C-alpha positions as a Markdown table, in Angstrom:
| # | Residue | x | y | z |
|---|---|---|---|---|
| 1 | Met | 99.3 | 115.5 | 111.9 |
| 2 | Ala | 98.4 | 112.5 | 114.0 |
| 3 | Ser | 100.3 | 109.4 | 113.2 |
| 4 | Ile | 101.0 | 105.9 | 114.5 |
| 5 | Leu | 104.3 | 103.9 | 114.2 |
| 6 | Ile | 103.5 | 100.2 | 113.8 |
| 7 | Phe | 106.0 | 97.4 | 113.8 |
| 8 | Ala | 105.4 | 93.6 | 113.9 |
| 9 | Asp | 107.2 | 90.3 | 113.8 |
| 10 | Leu | 110.4 | 91.4 | 115.4 |
| 11 | His | 111.0 | 87.8 | 116.6 |
| 12 | Leu | 113.7 | 88.6 | 119.1 |
| 13 | Gly | 115.9 | 85.5 | 119.5 |
| 14 | Arg | 115.5 | 84.2 | 115.9 |
| 15 | Pro | 118.9 | 84.1 | 114.1 |
| 16 | Asp | 117.6 | 85.9 | 110.9 |
| 17 | Ala | 115.5 | 88.5 | 112.8 |
| 18 | Pro | 116.3 | 92.2 | 112.6 |
| 19 | Gly | 117.2 | 92.3 | 116.3 |
| 20 | Met | 116.8 | 94.8 | 119.2 |
| 21 | Glu | 119.2 | 97.4 | 117.8 |
| 22 | Trp | 117.2 | 97.7 | 114.6 |
| 23 | Val | 113.9 | 98.4 | 116.3 |
| 24 | Leu | 115.4 | 100.7 | 118.9 |
| 25 | Asn | 116.8 | 102.8 | 116.0 |
| 26 | Val | 113.4 | 102.9 | 114.3 |
| 27 | Leu | 111.9 | 104.1 | 117.6 |
| 28 | Glu | 114.6 | 106.8 | 118.0 |
| 29 | Val | 114.3 | 108.3 | 114.5 |
| 30 | Thr | 110.5 | 108.2 | 114.0 |
| 31 | Thr | 108.3 | 111.0 | 115.0 |
| 32 | Ala | 104.7 | 109.8 | 115.8 |
| 33 | Asp | 102.0 | 110.3 | 118.3 |
| 34 | Ala | 101.7 | 106.6 | 119.2 |
| 35 | Cys | 103.5 | 103.3 | 118.8 |
| 36 | Ile | 102.0 | 99.9 | 118.4 |
| 37 | Cys | 103.7 | 96.5 | 118.4 |
| 38 | Leu | 101.5 | 94.2 | 116.3 |
| 39 | Gly | 102.7 | 90.9 | 117.7 |
| 40 | Asp | 105.6 | 88.4 | 117.7 |
| 41 | Ile | 108.0 | 90.7 | 119.4 |
| 42 | Ile | 109.8 | 87.5 | 120.6 |
| 43 | Asp | 110.3 | 84.2 | 118.8 |
| 44 | Arg | 108.6 | 81.1 | 120.3 |
| 45 | Lys | 112.0 | 79.3 | 120.4 |
| 46 | Ala | 113.9 | 82.2 | 122.0 |
| 47 | Asp | 115.6 | 81.8 | 125.3 |
| 48 | Ala | 113.3 | 83.6 | 127.7 |
| 49 | Ala | 116.0 | 84.6 | 130.1 |
| 50 | Thr | 117.8 | 86.6 | 127.4 |
| 51 | Tyr | 115.0 | 87.8 | 125.1 |
| 52 | Val | 112.1 | 88.6 | 127.4 |
| 53 | Pro | 114.2 | 91.4 | 129.0 |
| 54 | Gln | 115.0 | 92.6 | 125.5 |
| 55 | Ala | 111.3 | 92.8 | 124.6 |
| 56 | Gln | 110.6 | 94.6 | 127.8 |
| 57 | Lys | 113.5 | 97.1 | 127.0 |
| 58 | Val | 112.0 | 97.8 | 123.6 |
| 59 | Met | 108.6 | 98.5 | 124.9 |
| 60 | Ala | 110.0 | 100.6 | 127.8 |
| 61 | Arg | 111.9 | 102.7 | 125.4 |
| 62 | Ala | 108.8 | 103.2 | 123.3 |
| 63 | Cys | 107.1 | 104.5 | 126.3 |
| 64 | Glu | 109.8 | 107.1 | 126.8 |
| 65 | Leu | 109.6 | 108.3 | 123.2 |
| 66 | Phe | 105.8 | 108.1 | 122.5 |
| 67 | Ser | 102.8 | 109.4 | 124.5 |
| 68 | Asp | 100.7 | 106.3 | 123.7 |
| 69 | Val | 102.1 | 102.7 | 123.4 |
| 70 | His | 100.2 | 99.5 | 122.7 |
| 71 | Phe | 101.0 | 95.8 | 122.5 |
| 72 | Ile | 98.9 | 93.3 | 120.6 |
| 73 | Ser | 100.2 | 89.8 | 121.0 |
| 74 | Gly | 101.0 | 87.4 | 118.1 |
| 75 | Asn | 101.1 | 83.6 | 118.1 |
| 76 | His | 104.8 | 83.5 | 119.2 |
| 77 | Asp | 104.3 | 85.8 | 122.1 |
| 78 | Val | 101.8 | 83.4 | 123.8 |
| 79 | His | 104.8 | 81.1 | 124.5 |
| 80 | His | 106.4 | 83.6 | 126.9 |
| 81 | Glu | 105.4 | 85.6 | 129.9 |
| 82 | Leu | 106.4 | 89.1 | 128.8 |
| 83 | Ser | 105.0 | 91.0 | 131.8 |
| 84 | Leu | 104.9 | 94.4 | 130.0 |
| 85 | Ser | 104.1 | 97.0 | 132.6 |
| 86 | Ser | 102.2 | 100.3 | 132.5 |
| 87 | Pro | 102.1 | 102.6 | 130.6 |
| 88 | Val | 102.1 | 100.0 | 127.8 |
| 89 | Thr | 98.5 | 99.0 | 127.0 |
| 90 | Val | 98.4 | 95.3 | 126.5 |
| 91 | His | 95.3 | 94.3 | 124.5 |
| 92 | Ser | 93.0 | 91.4 | 125.1 |
| 93 | Ala | 92.1 | 88.5 | 122.8 |
| 94 | Asp | 88.5 | 89.7 | 122.5 |
| 95 | Val | 87.5 | 91.9 | 119.6 |
| 96 | His | 87.5 | 95.5 | 121.0 |
| 97 | Ser | 88.1 | 99.0 | 120.0 |
| 98 | Phe | 90.3 | 101.8 | 121.5 |
| 99 | His | 91.2 | 105.4 | 120.6 |
| 100 | Cys | 94.7 | 106.2 | 119.4 |
| 101 | Ala | 96.0 | 109.3 | 117.7 |
| 102 | Gly | 92.5 | 110.4 | 116.8 |
| 103 | Ala | 91.4 | 107.1 | 115.3 |
| 104 | Thr | 89.1 | 104.3 | 116.4 |
| 105 | Val | 91.3 | 101.2 | 116.3 |
| 106 | Val | 89.7 | 97.8 | 116.2 |
| 107 | Thr | 91.7 | 94.7 | 117.2 |
| 108 | Ala | 92.0 | 91.4 | 119.0 |
| 109 | Ala | 95.2 | 89.8 | 120.3 |
| 110 | Val | 96.2 | 86.2 | 119.5 |
| 111 | Ala | 95.1 | 83.9 | 122.3 |
| 112 | Ala | 96.9 | 80.6 | 121.4 |
| 113 | Asp | 99.4 | 79.1 | 118.9 |
| 114 | Pro | 97.8 | 78.2 | 116.6 |
| 115 | Asp | 94.8 | 80.5 | 117.0 |
| 116 | Pro | 92.1 | 79.2 | 114.6 |
| 117 | Arg | 89.3 | 81.5 | 115.8 |
| 118 | Thr | 87.2 | 83.1 | 113.2 |
| 119 | Leu | 86.4 | 86.5 | 114.6 |
| 120 | Thr | 83.6 | 88.9 | 113.8 |
| 121 | Phe | 84.5 | 92.6 | 113.5 |
| 122 | Pro | 82.1 | 95.5 | 113.8 |
| 123 | Thr | 81.3 | 97.7 | 110.9 |
| 124 | Arg | 82.2 | 101.4 | 111.0 |
| 125 | Gln | 79.8 | 103.4 | 113.2 |
| 126 | Ser | 81.0 | 107.0 | 112.7 |
| 127 | Thr | 83.0 | 109.3 | 110.5 |
| 128 | Glu | 85.9 | 109.2 | 112.9 |
| 129 | Pro | 89.0 | 107.6 | 111.2 |
| 130 | His | 88.9 | 103.8 | 111.7 |
| 131 | Leu | 91.9 | 101.5 | 111.6 |
| 132 | Gly | 91.9 | 97.7 | 111.9 |
| 133 | Leu | 94.9 | 95.9 | 113.4 |
| 134 | Leu | 95.2 | 92.1 | 113.4 |
| 135 | His | 98.0 | 89.5 | 113.7 |
| 136 | Ser | 96.5 | 87.2 | 111.0 |
| 137 | Ser | 97.2 | 84.7 | 108.3 |
| 138 | Val | 94.0 | 85.9 | 106.5 |
| 139 | Thr | 93.3 | 83.1 | 104.0 |
| 140 | Gly | 96.7 | 81.6 | 104.5 |
| 141 | Glu | 98.4 | 82.0 | 101.0 |
| 142 | Phe | 101.3 | 83.8 | 102.5 |
| 143 | Ser | 101.6 | 81.9 | 105.8 |
| 144 | Lys | 102.6 | 78.4 | 107.0 |
| 145 | Gly | 100.4 | 78.5 | 110.0 |
| 146 | Ile | 96.8 | 79.4 | 110.7 |
| 147 | Cys | 96.4 | 82.6 | 112.8 |
| 148 | Leu | 93.0 | 84.4 | 113.2 |
| 149 | Pro | 91.9 | 83.5 | 109.7 |
| 150 | Thr | 89.7 | 85.9 | 107.8 |
| 151 | Thr | 89.1 | 87.0 | 104.2 |
| 152 | Leu | 89.7 | 90.2 | 102.4 |
| 153 | Glu | 86.0 | 90.5 | 101.8 |
| 154 | Gln | 85.3 | 90.3 | 105.6 |
| 155 | Leu | 87.8 | 93.0 | 106.3 |
| 156 | Gln | 86.5 | 95.2 | 103.4 |
| 157 | Ala | 82.9 | 94.9 | 104.8 |
| 158 | Cys | 84.0 | 96.7 | 108.0 |
| 159 | Gly | 84.4 | 99.9 | 106.0 |
| 160 | Phe | 87.6 | 101.0 | 107.8 |
| 161 | Asp | 90.2 | 103.3 | 106.4 |
| 162 | Ala | 92.9 | 100.6 | 106.5 |
| 163 | Trp | 93.7 | 97.1 | 107.9 |
| 164 | Ile | 97.3 | 96.7 | 108.9 |
| 165 | Leu | 98.4 | 93.1 | 109.6 |
| 166 | Gly | 101.1 | 91.2 | 111.4 |
| 167 | His | 102.2 | 87.5 | 111.1 |
| 168 | Val | 103.5 | 87.3 | 107.5 |
| 169 | His | 107.2 | 88.1 | 107.3 |
| 170 | Thr | 107.4 | 89.7 | 103.9 |
| 171 | Pro | 105.5 | 93.0 | 103.2 |
| 172 | Gln | 102.4 | 92.0 | 101.2 |
| 173 | Val | 99.6 | 94.1 | 100.0 |
| 174 | Leu | 96.1 | 92.6 | 99.5 |
| 175 | Gln | 94.5 | 95.9 | 98.6 |
| 176 | Asp | 95.9 | 99.4 | 98.0 |
| 177 | Asn | 92.9 | 101.6 | 98.7 |
| 178 | Pro | 91.8 | 101.3 | 101.4 |
| 179 | Phe | 95.1 | 99.6 | 102.4 |
| 180 | Val | 95.0 | 96.0 | 103.5 |
| 181 | Gly | 98.4 | 94.3 | 104.0 |
| 182 | Trp | 101.2 | 93.1 | 106.2 |
| 183 | Val | 103.9 | 95.2 | 107.8 |
| 184 | Gly | 106.6 | 92.4 | 107.4 |
| 185 | Met | 109.6 | 91.4 | 109.4 |
| 186 | Gly | 112.4 | 94.0 | 109.6 |
| 187 | Glu | 109.9 | 96.6 | 108.5 |
| 188 | Ala | 107.8 | 99.3 | 110.2 |
| 189 | Val | 105.1 | 101.6 | 108.9 |
| 190 | Leu | 104.1 | 105.1 | 109.8 |
| 191 | Tyr | 100.3 | 105.5 | 109.5 |
| 192 | Asp | 99.0 | 109.0 | 109.0 |
| 193 | Val | 95.5 | 109.1 | 110.6 |
| 194 | Pro | 94.0 | 112.1 | 108.8 |
| 195 | Thr | 94.9 | 110.9 | 105.3 |
| 196 | Ala | 94.8 | 107.1 | 105.9 |
| 197 | Ser | 98.2 | 107.0 | 104.2 |
| 198 | Leu | 101.0 | 104.5 | 105.0 |
| 199 | Thr | 104.7 | 105.1 | 104.7 |
| 200 | Arg | 107.1 | 102.2 | 105.0 |
| 201 | Leu | 110.2 | 102.8 | 107.1 |
C-alpha cells in the first residue's frame, strides 16, 4: 500500500525538542513510499552553525531511505538558510499541488514569521486521493502565533481526504473523518493513501 511518513516541528536546537537522534530513528524504522517534513525542522533561536548541518543530515538520510522526499517550510525555518539539495523537493510559498505516493497533495510553505496570509485552496477536481498539508495556526486556539490562518470550514470545503497540519506542538484533532489535525512535536504520522487512514508513530 502507498504511504507517506510525515513529521513536523522537530525544532532542532530547542532544549525541549526531541532532537536529531529521535527523528533519525523514526526514519530508520518506518517503511513508507515517501517522507515529508512539514516545517520547523530547526528552531528560530538555534545556532545555525550547529543545527543547520543537523537539519541537512536529517533530510539527506531521508533521501537514502525513501524514494520521494519533500520539505515544506514552517515559520521558524525562514530564519535560517537551510540549503537543502536535490533530491529533496523544497516547496514554494504559493498554493500548489504535487503528486506523492499516488495522492494529489495540496500545500503552501510559510513565507515569513509571522505569516498572516489567508490563502485560498482549490477544491477537489478528481477521484484521485487528495491530501492537504499546511503549517498553520488555523483559527489560533492552540497557538501563540499567527501562521497561515484558516478555518476548519475552509479546509472542509476543499473536499480532501485529510488535512495534516504542522505548527502546534501537541497533537490536536479538529475533525476525525476526514481527518484534520496537527502532527505535534516529537510525533510523526504514517498516512496510508488508499484508505486515508493515519497512524501515529
